[in-house]
XYZ file of C-alpha atoms in Angstrom:
347
model
C 16.885 8.821 8.229
C 17.493 11.818 5.961
C 14.699 13.713 7.657
C 16.505 13.252 10.943
C 20.275 13.199 10.690
C 20.767 16.079 8.250
C 18.912 18.014 10.918
C 21.486 17.286 13.610
C 24.318 18.117 11.234
C 22.825 21.415 10.150
C 22.071 22.815 13.569
C 24.980 21.376 15.537
C 27.709 22.544 13.157
C 25.915 25.621 11.852
C 26.363 24.687 8.203
C 25.599 22.120 5.554
C 27.630 21.346 2.464
C 25.105 20.473 -0.251
C 23.326 17.181 0.542
C 26.189 15.190 2.028
C 26.333 14.699 5.801
C 28.616 12.732 8.102
C 25.788 10.331 9.036
C 23.630 8.221 6.749
C 20.531 9.946 5.326
C 17.788 7.344 4.910
C 14.166 7.743 3.818
C 13.204 4.894 6.144
C 11.257 4.022 8.188
C 8.514 6.282 6.776
C 7.007 5.986 3.300
C 7.878 9.551 2.303
C 11.086 10.587 0.567
C 13.120 13.555 1.734
C 13.924 16.498 -0.515
C 17.705 16.049 -0.369
C 19.761 13.659 -2.473
C 22.245 11.350 -0.747
C 25.237 13.308 -2.090
C 27.618 12.781 -4.981
C 29.577 9.535 -4.716
C 27.168 7.913 -2.232
C 25.639 4.490 -2.931
C 22.941 3.578 -0.425
C 20.655 0.602 0.177
C 17.502 0.689 2.310
C 15.811 -2.668 2.773
C 13.977 -5.018 5.070
C 10.673 -6.830 5.395
C 7.104 -5.926 6.304
C 4.100 -7.945 7.434
C 0.710 -6.803 6.123
C -2.735 -8.012 7.116
C -5.793 -6.995 5.045
C -9.475 -7.664 5.718
C -12.109 -6.489 3.206
C -15.622 -5.787 4.473
C -16.988 -5.605 0.918
C -15.895 -9.162 0.136
C -17.434 -10.860 3.182
C -14.291 -10.104 5.218
C -11.929 -11.914 2.865
C -8.322 -11.609 4.070
C -4.810 -11.228 2.731
C -1.783 -12.208 4.812
C 1.376 -10.993 3.153
C 5.098 -10.628 3.682
C 6.840 -7.876 1.745
C 10.523 -7.628 0.949
C 11.395 -4.016 0.201
C 14.541 -2.542 -1.273
C 15.517 0.985 -2.176
C 18.808 1.759 -3.934
C 20.065 5.336 -4.221
C 23.091 6.713 -6.057
C 24.284 10.325 -5.986
C 25.902 11.113 -9.334
C 27.169 14.016 -11.479
C 26.010 16.647 -8.970
C 25.158 16.987 -5.287
C 21.615 17.750 -6.455
C 21.066 14.570 -8.488
C 20.109 11.081 -7.352
C 19.232 7.939 -9.275
C 16.724 6.009 -7.207
C 15.089 2.578 -7.334
C 12.192 1.492 -5.095
C 10.918 -2.056 -5.075
C 8.393 -4.028 -2.985
C 7.940 -7.761 -3.656
C 5.054 -9.478 -1.899
C 4.379 -13.135 -0.971
C 0.806 -13.573 0.280
C -2.175 -15.794 0.895
C -5.593 -14.512 -0.153
C -8.557 -16.215 1.517
C -11.751 -15.640 -0.486
C -14.706 -15.862 1.891
C -17.406 -14.847 -0.592
C -18.512 -18.432 -1.437
C -19.732 -20.825 1.244
C -16.438 -22.695 0.994
C -13.278 -20.596 1.454
C -10.996 -20.399 -1.579
C -7.280 -19.858 -0.895
C -4.874 -18.272 -3.397
C -1.119 -18.188 -2.885
C 0.513 -15.425 -4.889
C 3.694 -13.432 -5.346
C 4.654 -10.363 -7.330
C 5.748 -6.737 -7.281
C 3.625 -4.183 -5.460
C 6.121 -1.510 -6.494
C 8.898 -1.444 -9.082
C 9.975 2.145 -9.700
C 13.077 3.690 -11.249
C 13.545 7.460 -11.336
C 15.755 10.499 -10.905
C 15.549 13.059 -8.096
C 16.652 16.663 -8.607
C 16.957 19.210 -5.795
C 15.246 22.337 -7.124
C 15.808 24.609 -4.115
C 18.158 24.296 -1.131
C 17.619 26.822 1.708
C 20.781 25.557 3.443
C 23.059 26.273 0.501
C 24.510 29.276 2.301
C 26.467 28.690 5.472
C 24.683 29.617 8.667
C 26.554 32.078 10.848
C 27.132 30.840 14.379
C 26.673 33.244 17.296
C 29.260 32.134 19.865
C 27.661 34.294 22.578
C 24.033 33.191 22.306
C 22.639 29.658 22.419
C 19.163 31.053 21.727
C 20.320 32.810 18.574
C 21.639 29.517 17.203
C 18.797 27.231 18.327
C 15.714 29.433 18.657
C 12.788 29.287 16.242
C 12.952 31.524 13.183
C 10.337 31.799 10.444
C 12.995 31.280 7.790
C 13.579 27.777 9.205
C 10.167 26.845 7.795
C 11.302 27.598 4.243
C 11.593 24.097 2.809
C 14.029 22.436 0.482
C 12.178 21.346 -2.667
C 12.897 18.447 -5.024
C 11.224 16.646 -7.897
C 11.490 12.897 -8.500
C 10.266 11.561 -11.856
C 10.433 8.125 -13.402
C 8.597 4.999 -14.411
C 6.736 2.063 -12.854
C 7.660 -1.221 -14.552
C 5.332 -4.227 -14.440
C 6.621 -7.626 -15.631
C 4.524 -10.587 -16.679
C 1.047 -10.946 -18.173
C -0.526 -12.286 -14.983
C 0.503 -9.624 -12.511
C -1.414 -10.461 -9.278
C -1.624 -6.873 -7.983
C -2.620 -4.563 -10.863
C -2.624 -0.936 -9.745
C -1.554 -2.090 -6.272
C -4.897 -3.801 -5.615
C -4.303 -6.939 -3.515
C -8.005 -7.900 -3.929
C -8.004 -7.567 -7.721
C -9.092 -11.183 -8.252
C -12.300 -10.349 -6.334
C -12.806 -6.943 -7.964
C -15.405 -8.330 -10.389
C -17.705 -11.353 -9.892
C -16.018 -14.604 -10.879
C -18.394 -15.198 -13.802
C -17.483 -11.825 -15.318
C -13.692 -12.023 -15.085
C -13.248 -11.775 -18.865
C -15.326 -8.640 -19.319
C -13.315 -5.442 -19.838
C -10.159 -7.323 -18.916
C -8.031 -4.904 -20.897
C -9.016 -1.998 -18.654
C -7.962 -3.928 -15.523
C -4.555 -4.966 -16.837
C -1.765 -2.666 -15.751
C 0.593 -1.826 -18.646
C 4.313 -2.528 -18.628
C 5.167 1.174 -18.151
C 3.479 4.042 -16.362
C 4.894 7.291 -15.024
C 5.197 8.723 -11.522
C 6.216 12.156 -10.232
C 6.859 13.158 -6.595
C 7.209 16.751 -5.396
C 8.964 16.655 -2.007
C 9.547 19.439 0.512
C 11.619 19.328 3.696
C 11.635 21.904 6.532
C 13.884 21.992 9.627
C 12.918 23.877 12.788
C 13.578 24.125 16.543
C 16.822 22.219 16.187
C 15.348 18.714 16.469
C 12.276 18.675 14.218
C 11.870 17.939 10.511
C 8.663 18.140 8.466
C 8.504 16.407 5.064
C 5.684 16.506 2.539
C 5.239 14.463 -0.636
C 2.695 15.190 -3.376
C 2.493 12.191 -5.714
C 0.920 11.701 -9.139
C 1.136 8.019 -10.041
C 0.394 5.634 -12.921
C 0.167 8.360 -15.555
C -0.460 6.869 -19.040
C -3.002 4.411 -17.602
C -6.773 4.675 -17.184
C -6.418 4.437 -13.415
C -4.153 7.288 -12.402
C -3.734 7.839 -8.669
C -3.016 10.854 -6.512
C -1.635 10.723 -2.991
C 0.136 12.753 -0.327
C 2.425 11.919 2.588
C 3.086 14.116 5.636
C 5.950 13.060 7.939
C 6.998 14.735 11.193
C 10.282 13.547 12.730
C 11.762 14.413 16.119
C 15.327 13.627 17.221
C 15.418 13.270 21.011
C 18.910 11.734 21.213
C 21.919 11.827 18.844
C 21.256 8.153 18.044
C 17.457 7.982 18.296
C 14.485 9.555 16.531
C 10.738 8.945 16.297
C 8.248 9.883 13.625
C 4.522 10.223 12.876
C 3.150 9.971 9.353
C -0.138 10.376 7.495
C -0.613 9.094 3.945
C -3.707 9.661 1.804
C -4.696 7.818 -1.410
C -7.192 8.936 -4.053
C -7.912 6.728 -7.092
C -10.772 5.055 -8.977
C -10.405 1.860 -6.965
C -9.054 2.958 -3.645
C -9.425 5.927 -1.301
C -7.837 5.646 2.113
C -5.938 7.253 4.976
C -2.962 5.483 6.577
C -1.280 6.474 9.838
C 2.184 5.253 10.812
C 4.536 5.669 13.758
C 8.036 4.378 14.276
C 11.580 4.842 15.526
C 15.081 4.707 14.054
C 18.466 4.024 15.651
C 21.796 5.198 14.220
C 23.984 2.124 14.682
C 26.991 3.778 13.016
C 27.699 6.600 10.593
C 26.787 4.286 7.711
C 24.146 1.966 9.230
C 20.630 2.728 10.488
C 18.101 0.281 11.970
C 14.396 1.105 12.144
C 10.922 -0.249 12.795
C 7.387 1.066 12.402
C 3.692 0.227 12.773
C 0.805 1.406 10.594
C -2.993 1.166 10.339
C -5.581 2.592 7.981
C -9.046 4.090 8.447
C -10.865 2.226 5.671
C -12.641 -1.103 6.000
C -12.567 -1.872 2.251
C -9.964 -3.092 3.017
C -8.816 -2.565 6.591
C -5.080 -3.085 7.002
C -2.260 -3.427 9.516
C 1.446 -2.895 8.713
C 4.517 -3.882 10.763
C 8.010 -3.472 9.345
C 11.652 -3.857 10.305
C 14.478 -2.560 8.149
C 18.075 -1.461 7.840
C 19.846 1.164 5.735
C 23.473 0.859 4.657
C 25.692 3.443 2.967
C 28.813 3.072 0.834
C 30.614 6.376 1.167
C 32.752 7.446 -1.796
C 31.951 11.119 -1.366
C 34.581 13.752 -2.072
C 33.942 17.355 -1.136
C 33.675 19.662 -4.102
C 36.189 22.530 -3.957
C 35.239 25.612 -5.956
C 37.690 27.764 -7.911
C 37.220 30.528 -5.329
C 38.174 28.163 -2.496
C 41.250 26.963 -4.395
C 42.307 30.560 -5.052
C 41.724 31.483 -1.415
C 43.842 28.550 -0.174
C 46.632 29.440 -2.594
C 46.583 33.081 -1.501
C 46.730 32.024 2.164
C 49.686 29.764 1.350
C 51.477 32.595 -0.481
C 50.752 34.953 2.421
C 52.218 32.450 4.851
C 55.362 32.039 2.705
C 55.703 35.842 2.413
C 55.445 36.283 6.192
C 58.031 33.564 6.669
C 60.408 35.272 4.202
C 59.891 38.697 5.797
C 60.543 37.247 9.232
C 63.768 35.678 7.964
C 64.882 38.919 6.302
C 64.117 40.973 9.437
C 66.116 38.546 11.530
C 69.091 38.837 9.153
C 68.782 42.658 9.136
C 68.849 42.813 12.958
C 71.902 40.558 13.008
C 73.747 42.868 10.576
C 72.755 45.893 12.648
C 74.163 44.370 15.836
C 77.421 43.491 14.056
C 77.732 47.081 12.702
C 77.390 48.513 16.245
C 80.236 46.358 17.552
C 82.527 47.721 14.829
């Protein structure tokens, strides 16, 4: 994942060139997004499926059993700092209403998330090349306060809801039970999520101690609706092997309908430079509803990246080439001069 493999690249080679790295940079398996874009010319897909189990104490322990198909598509374009991003979660579920004496079962499907936005890297602490000390391992890998200075990005875009009978307005899987059945038509307009709402995510990403990455997300969601939501995500990732990493994550939600804390843990495996496989497990602390999450996913990268060469680099390469040609000419002239000198002595 991005929070992991950029880390290895930065501290093993002593430099980073913008956001591009040799290995795939995925936001999975955590829910947070890293601060860095995928890199200009990169097209990346992050998808898989997740099983979710909900049980709501406030609705006589009614349950939701759902399977989610998730897909994220990311494209680095125009600049190393820019990324066009899509995030989608489509859910198939079965809601068992246990409020009446006889259980009522609903089978539903629809988008839990359908977001399109643009990420821009505001600040990159790794823009300058890190000098490597060839005589000290500690100097290259030891902790420094400046390593805590994070990269910062802003992602902004819109949530798009299709259809008049969206089963999960505002992400509420128990919406059909939100009001008593005899009052479903009262204030219906306030419970209907509009076609478009806005979301903004401020992301930071810090690298330290060579194998650790800390990512934070501050999220303001569903702006332009009457039920705006605020949330945060904190993700700590540790790489213990060039191919393996583990992570811990805490996510907090604050809205009119739903306040909760979710904790996740998982692992990712770098199958190849362009493929990552991951899995994770999550639980929450609330009982209205209580929930369990299990997911399995894969990330795949199409790499069309070309390194940007600045005018200064081009000029430097040309000057080095001219210097090499000049040395070659001087060497040839000196050789010819020595040959003439030897011939003059014989005469």
